[in-house]
Amino acid sequence: SGRTYFRRANFSKGGYFSEATFSDDANFGKWEFSEYTFFDKVSFSGSANFILATFSDYANFEKATFSGDADFRGITTAEQSSSEISKSTFKDITFEKATFKGTANFSNRHFTDTTSFAEATFYAAPIFHNATLHQDTDFSGSVFKPTCFKSDRASQHFRTLKLAMEDQRARTEELRFFAYEQRSVLWDKWQAFKYKWYKPFVCIALVIDIATSVLYWFMTNYGRSYLLPLVWLGGVVFGFAGWYLGWVFPCWVRALEFSLLQLVRPFYAFSQEYDLSP
């Protein structure tokens, strides 16, 4: 029920904490597990500190709930030596269906085997700075709540994941984190606009920037959707065709022809070659 302190503990066998509840902060920093580790369905009501914890084998955090910050940071590159790299290494580890209500920090960690965040839920942008992701890293079905894009330095955190996916040639995930990065940047611009309202020229530039970013989002989902542009194109064509039908033309064929023509040859309606008569 109070704070839990396992710092520097050494477990020569596996650790089984399945379905345990920690009502306050839990400190597992610099601990060592020589075999399997099970934290599935565990509930952390406070922060969970796993800084420099060593997982020598499979680690299971499936369906775990982190209500506070979850800190899994490893040793920075400058501090690493051949004997210390293992302290920053994850082998086969799963956070499938886990919930991170605070910030999840995996900076300076090496994921050297299957890693799963499938169907995990994040309320803040996770941090993977200087982390090395394994090729078999799964984010399928993971949910990033709207609060993720408003969290501190979210655009940088998503940019790191985007670059990591680019290194793995995981194009779908790369585009996904690019979209999240742009949504975070959009939020940053909106915050900047609110605090610079007294600078008219800056505000005008920000409004244009925000408007184009919103259009990019709604019309293509930041390049992730090929259907949205087609839907918008069809809506614009038939929408203006309907408007032209009620304004000038007596038939749908002429109205649709006129609408499509403006996409192919803008301002052609103003030329003398086109007959606007019914």
Tab-separated table of C-alpha atoms in Angstrom:
chain	number	residue	atom	x	y	z
A	1	SER	CA	0.000	0.000	0.000
A	2	GLY	CA	2.980	2.324	0.428
A	3	ARG	CA	6.115	2.928	-1.584
A	4	THR	CA	7.884	-0.153	-2.873
A	5	TYR	CA	11.675	-0.197	-2.986
A	6	PHE	CA	13.455	-3.015	-4.842
A	7	ARG	CA	16.385	-0.922	-6.027
A	8	ARG	CA	19.532	-2.989	-6.707
A	9	ALA	CA	17.739	-6.240	-5.866
A	10	ASN	CA	19.110	-9.394	-7.486
A	11	PHE	CA	16.788	-12.251	-8.408
A	12	SER	CA	18.669	-15.378	-9.448
A	13	LYS	CA	15.394	-16.944	-10.609
A	14	GLY	CA	12.356	-15.541	-12.342
A	15	GLY	CA	10.252	-12.774	-10.851
A	16	TYR	CA	6.478	-13.231	-10.722
A	17	PHE	CA	4.491	-10.104	-9.907
A	18	SER	CA	1.437	-11.011	-11.987
A	19	GLU	CA	-1.739	-9.123	-10.999
A	20	ALA	CA	0.030	-7.290	-8.183
A	21	THR	CA	-1.121	-3.804	-7.164
A	22	PHE	CA	1.273	-1.027	-6.186
A	23	SER	CA	-0.699	1.800	-4.593
A	24	ASP	CA	2.251	4.221	-4.540
A	25	ASP	CA	5.589	4.699	-6.288
A	26	ALA	CA	7.510	1.526	-7.128
A	27	ASN	CA	11.286	1.583	-7.542
A	28	PHE	CA	12.915	-1.320	-9.386
A	29	GLY	CA	15.957	0.650	-10.551
A	30	LYS	CA	19.174	-1.303	-11.183
A	31	TRP	CA	17.600	-4.628	-10.293
A	32	GLU	CA	18.698	-7.838	-12.014
A	33	PHE	CA	16.548	-10.741	-13.165
A	34	SER	CA	18.364	-13.817	-14.419
A	35	GLU	CA	15.259	-15.536	-15.781
A	36	TYR	CA	11.724	-14.725	-16.897
A	37	THR	CA	10.009	-11.671	-15.469
A	38	PHE	CA	6.233	-11.388	-15.216
A	39	PHE	CA	4.444	-8.096	-14.569
A	40	ASP	CA	1.323	-8.951	-16.554
A	41	LYS	CA	-1.902	-7.345	-15.313
A	42	VAL	CA	0.042	-5.361	-12.709
A	43	SER	CA	-1.357	-2.003	-11.607
A	44	PHE	CA	1.047	0.847	-10.776
A	45	SER	CA	-0.873	3.690	-9.156
A	46	GLY	CA	2.228	5.846	-8.804
A	47	SER	CA	5.387	6.119	-10.850
A	48	ALA	CA	7.245	2.971	-11.886
A	49	ASN	CA	11.038	3.245	-11.914
A	50	PHE	CA	12.916	0.610	-13.930
A	51	ILE	CA	15.972	2.741	-14.716
A	52	LEU	CA	18.971	0.496	-15.548
A	53	ALA	CA	16.987	-2.603	-14.592
A	54	THR	CA	18.484	-5.706	-16.213
A	55	PHE	CA	16.168	-8.171	-17.923
A	56	SER	CA	18.275	-11.178	-18.900
A	57	ASP	CA	15.389	-13.072	-20.439
A	58	TYR	CA	11.747	-12.715	-21.436
A	59	ALA	CA	9.833	-9.866	-19.762
A	60	ASN	CA	6.044	-9.729	-19.759
A	61	PHE	CA	4.154	-6.475	-19.057
A	62	GLU	CA	0.996	-7.536	-20.874
A	63	LYS	CA	-2.134	-5.624	-19.747
A	64	ALA	CA	-0.117	-3.731	-17.131
A	65	THR	CA	-1.464	-0.335	-16.100
A	66	PHE	CA	0.944	2.544	-15.438
A	67	SER	CA	-1.058	5.388	-13.883
A	68	GLY	CA	2.061	7.490	-13.360
A	69	ASP	CA	5.286	7.798	-15.320
A	70	ALA	CA	6.974	4.574	-16.443
A	71	ASP	CA	10.739	5.066	-16.598
A	72	PHE	CA	12.743	2.326	-18.343
A	73	ARG	CA	15.779	4.395	-19.290
A	74	GLY	CA	19.130	2.767	-19.937
A	75	ILE	CA	22.731	3.945	-19.923
A	76	THR	CA	23.631	6.727	-22.326
A	77	THR	CA	26.022	5.957	-25.175
A	78	ALA	CA	28.837	7.933	-23.562
A	79	GLU	CA	28.545	5.884	-20.371
A	80	GLN	CA	28.361	2.470	-21.997
A	81	SER	CA	31.104	-0.088	-21.912
A	82	SER	CA	31.115	-3.704	-23.099
A	83	SER	CA	30.279	-4.904	-19.577
A	84	GLU	CA	27.458	-2.385	-19.115
A	85	ILE	CA	25.597	-2.762	-22.434
A	86	SER	CA	23.568	-5.653	-20.991
A	87	LYS	CA	22.101	-3.256	-18.425
A	88	SER	CA	20.436	-1.362	-21.258
A	89	THR	CA	19.271	-4.385	-23.251
A	90	PHE	CA	15.778	-5.759	-23.618
A	91	LYS	CA	15.458	-9.179	-25.140
A	92	ASP	CA	11.997	-10.600	-25.791
A	93	ILE	CA	9.629	-8.123	-24.126
A	94	THR	CA	5.926	-7.405	-24.460
A	95	PHE	CA	3.735	-4.471	-23.429
A	96	GLU	CA	0.753	-5.809	-25.338
A	97	LYS	CA	-2.528	-4.155	-24.232
A	98	ALA	CA	-0.654	-2.181	-21.572
A	99	THR	CA	-1.902	1.268	-20.567
A	100	PHE	CA	0.484	4.198	-20.062
A	101	LYS	CA	-1.360	7.107	-18.456
A	102	GLY	CA	1.857	8.961	-17.740
A	103	THR	CA	5.031	9.313	-19.808
A	104	ALA	CA	6.723	6.084	-20.889
A	105	ASN	CA	10.470	6.623	-21.225
A	106	PHE	CA	12.587	4.010	-23.050
A	107	SER	CA	15.551	6.248	-23.872
A	108	ASN	CA	18.969	4.615	-24.359
A	109	ARG	CA	17.514	1.104	-24.426
A	110	HIS	CA	18.445	-1.644	-26.906
A	111	PHE	CA	15.590	-3.880	-28.016
A	112	THR	CA	17.389	-6.952	-29.369
A	113	ASP	CA	14.474	-9.344	-29.874
A	114	THR	CA	10.705	-9.421	-30.412
A	115	THR	CA	9.102	-6.300	-28.957
A	116	SER	CA	5.370	-5.775	-28.768
A	117	PHE	CA	3.326	-2.655	-28.030
A	118	ALA	CA	0.333	-4.136	-29.854
A	119	GLU	CA	-2.969	-2.653	-28.682
A	120	ALA	CA	-1.177	-0.629	-26.010
A	121	THR	CA	-2.748	2.679	-25.004
A	122	PHE	CA	-0.698	5.854	-24.568
A	123	TYR	CA	-1.911	9.078	-22.960
A	124	ALA	CA	1.413	10.867	-23.536
A	125	ALA	CA	3.925	10.579	-26.350
A	126	PRO	CA	6.395	7.781	-25.490
A	127	ILE	CA	10.102	8.603	-25.432
A	128	PHE	CA	12.576	6.464	-27.393
A	129	HIS	CA	15.517	8.848	-27.792
A	130	ASN	CA	18.753	7.017	-28.605
A	131	ALA	CA	16.946	3.680	-28.383
A	132	THR	CA	17.610	0.847	-30.830
A	133	LEU	CA	14.463	-0.937	-31.966
A	134	HIS	CA	14.369	-4.515	-33.177
A	135	GLN	CA	13.011	-5.295	-36.650
A	136	ASP	CA	10.220	-7.307	-35.037
A	137	THR	CA	8.713	-4.336	-33.188
A	138	ASP	CA	4.930	-4.293	-33.238
A	139	PHE	CA	2.761	-1.183	-32.727
A	140	SER	CA	-0.295	-2.649	-34.459
A	141	GLY	CA	-3.575	-1.649	-32.870
A	142	SER	CA	-1.882	0.691	-30.411
A	143	VAL	CA	-3.927	3.725	-29.420
A	144	PHE	CA	-2.491	7.219	-28.994
A	145	LYS	CA	-5.011	9.368	-27.176
A	146	PRO	CA	-5.472	13.049	-28.169
A	147	THR	CA	-3.568	14.028	-25.012
A	148	CYS	CA	-0.443	12.515	-26.617
A	149	PHE	CA	-0.232	15.357	-29.110
A	150	LYS	CA	-0.468	17.941	-26.329
A	151	SER	CA	2.173	16.377	-24.075
A	152	ASP	CA	5.539	18.007	-23.498
A	153	ARG	CA	7.860	17.885	-26.541
A	154	ALA	CA	5.499	15.445	-28.266
A	155	SER	CA	6.647	16.375	-31.777
A	156	GLN	CA	10.256	15.472	-30.930
A	157	HIS	CA	9.212	12.165	-29.383
A	158	PHE	CA	7.138	11.153	-32.403
A	159	ARG	CA	9.919	12.298	-34.729
A	160	THR	CA	12.285	9.870	-32.997
A	161	LEU	CA	9.852	6.999	-33.559
A	162	LYS	CA	9.380	8.075	-37.174
A	163	LEU	CA	13.136	7.974	-37.772
A	164	ALA	CA	13.396	4.600	-36.045
A	165	MET	CA	10.711	3.186	-38.334
A	166	GLU	CA	12.489	4.712	-41.323
A	167	ASP	CA	15.661	2.849	-40.342
A	168	GLN	CA	13.636	-0.381	-40.249
A	169	ARG	CA	12.046	0.443	-43.642
A	170	ALA	CA	8.659	0.116	-41.933
A	171	ARG	CA	6.910	2.593	-44.227
A	172	THR	CA	3.413	2.214	-42.800
A	173	GLU	CA	4.559	2.885	-39.244
A	174	GLU	CA	6.863	5.640	-40.474
A	175	LEU	CA	3.897	7.446	-42.060
A	176	ARG	CA	1.847	6.878	-38.946
A	177	PHE	CA	4.379	8.536	-36.644
A	178	PHE	CA	4.950	11.276	-39.211
A	179	ALA	CA	1.223	12.053	-39.003
A	180	TYR	CA	1.416	12.101	-35.191
A	181	GLU	CA	4.446	14.372	-35.370
A	182	GLN	CA	2.549	16.814	-37.614
A	183	ARG	CA	-0.461	16.814	-35.290
A	184	SER	CA	1.847	17.636	-32.385
A	185	VAL	CA	3.485	20.411	-34.422
A	186	LEU	CA	0.013	21.753	-35.216
A	187	TRP	CA	-0.753	21.928	-31.496
A	188	ASP	CA	2.556	23.739	-30.866
A	189	LYS	CA	1.665	26.289	-33.555
A	190	TRP	CA	-1.741	26.844	-32.016
A	191	GLN	CA	-0.135	27.442	-28.612
A	192	ALA	CA	2.308	29.876	-30.207
A	193	PHE	CA	-0.575	31.693	-31.873
A	194	LYS	CA	-2.389	32.149	-28.550
A	195	TYR	CA	0.668	33.695	-26.932
A	196	LYS	CA	1.619	35.953	-29.852
A	197	TRP	CA	-1.735	37.513	-30.656
A	198	TYR	CA	-0.257	40.975	-30.103
A	199	LYS	CA	2.138	40.505	-33.057
A	200	PRO	CA	-0.078	40.874	-36.144
A	201	PHE	CA	2.410	39.792	-38.798
A	202	VAL	CA	3.465	36.739	-36.785
A	203	CYS	CA	-0.190	35.854	-36.234
A	204	ILE	CA	-1.000	36.098	-39.944
A	205	ALA	CA	1.885	33.775	-40.786
A	206	LEU	CA	0.793	31.329	-38.070
A	207	VAL	CA	-2.833	31.386	-39.250
A	208	ILE	CA	-1.753	30.539	-42.814
A	209	ASP	CA	0.558	27.818	-41.511
A	210	ILE	CA	-2.137	26.341	-39.271
A	211	ALA	CA	-4.762	26.485	-42.036
A	212	THR	CA	-2.560	24.647	-44.548
A	213	SER	CA	-1.645	22.039	-41.943
A	214	VAL	CA	-5.314	21.461	-41.094
A	215	LEU	CA	-6.137	21.096	-44.800
A	216	TYR	CA	-3.300	18.609	-45.210
A	217	TRP	CA	-4.684	16.671	-42.223
A	218	PHE	CA	-8.330	16.587	-43.284
A	219	MET	CA	-7.733	16.078	-47.009
A	220	THR	CA	-5.036	13.358	-46.904
A	221	ASN	CA	-4.495	12.459	-43.215
A	222	TYR	CA	-0.942	13.729	-43.701
A	223	GLY	CA	-0.372	11.569	-46.766
A	224	ARG	CA	-1.633	8.320	-45.213
A	225	SER	CA	-4.895	8.051	-47.166
A	226	TYR	CA	-5.462	7.858	-50.921
A	227	LEU	CA	-9.242	7.670	-50.517
A	228	LEU	CA	-9.668	11.040	-48.810
A	229	PRO	CA	-8.326	13.062	-51.805
A	230	LEU	CA	-10.662	11.128	-54.111
A	231	VAL	CA	-13.609	11.812	-51.806
A	232	TRP	CA	-12.732	15.504	-51.653
A	233	LEU	CA	-12.277	15.667	-55.425
A	234	GLY	CA	-15.629	13.993	-56.041
A	235	GLY	CA	-17.303	16.260	-53.504
A	236	VAL	CA	-15.856	19.401	-55.092
A	237	VAL	CA	-16.759	18.341	-58.642
A	238	PHE	CA	-20.335	17.305	-57.933
A	239	GLY	CA	-20.844	20.103	-55.403
A	240	PHE	CA	-19.950	22.793	-57.906
A	241	ALA	CA	-21.859	20.958	-60.620
A	242	GLY	CA	-24.963	21.186	-58.445
A	243	TRP	CA	-24.315	24.860	-57.824
A	244	TYR	CA	-23.840	25.550	-61.543
A	245	LEU	CA	-27.009	23.596	-62.282
A	246	GLY	CA	-29.090	25.878	-60.135
A	247	TRP	CA	-27.274	29.007	-61.243
A	248	VAL	CA	-26.915	28.813	-65.015
A	249	PHE	CA	-27.343	25.446	-66.616
A	250	PRO	CA	-30.612	23.615	-67.169
A	251	CYS	CA	-29.150	20.096	-67.251
A	252	TRP	CA	-26.707	17.983	-65.224
A	253	VAL	CA	-24.584	17.051	-68.230
A	254	ARG	CA	-23.663	20.644	-69.014
A	255	ALA	CA	-23.147	21.466	-65.349
A	256	LEU	CA	-20.835	18.483	-64.785
A	257	GLU	CA	-18.943	19.239	-67.990
A	258	PHE	CA	-18.414	22.831	-66.921
A	259	SER	CA	-17.259	21.782	-63.425
A	260	LEU	CA	-14.733	19.243	-64.702
A	261	LEU	CA	-13.444	21.673	-67.296
A	262	GLN	CA	-12.467	24.144	-64.578
A	263	LEU	CA	-10.224	21.511	-62.979
A	264	VAL	CA	-8.452	20.762	-66.256
A	265	ARG	CA	-8.290	24.325	-67.592
A	266	PRO	CA	-8.805	26.892	-64.818
A	267	PHE	CA	-10.412	30.203	-65.895
A	268	TYR	CA	-11.472	28.684	-69.240
A	269	ALA	CA	-15.002	29.869	-68.517
A	270	PHE	CA	-13.793	33.441	-68.949
A	271	SER	CA	-12.491	32.825	-72.445
A	272	GLN	CA	-14.525	33.668	-75.522
A	273	GLU	CA	-14.268	30.090	-76.781
A	274	TYR	CA	-16.650	28.673	-74.198
A	275	ASP	CA	-20.369	29.202	-74.698
A	276	LEU	CA	-22.194	29.749	-71.390
A	277	SER	CA	-25.601	29.872	-73.004
A	278	PRO	CA	-28.090	27.045	-72.189
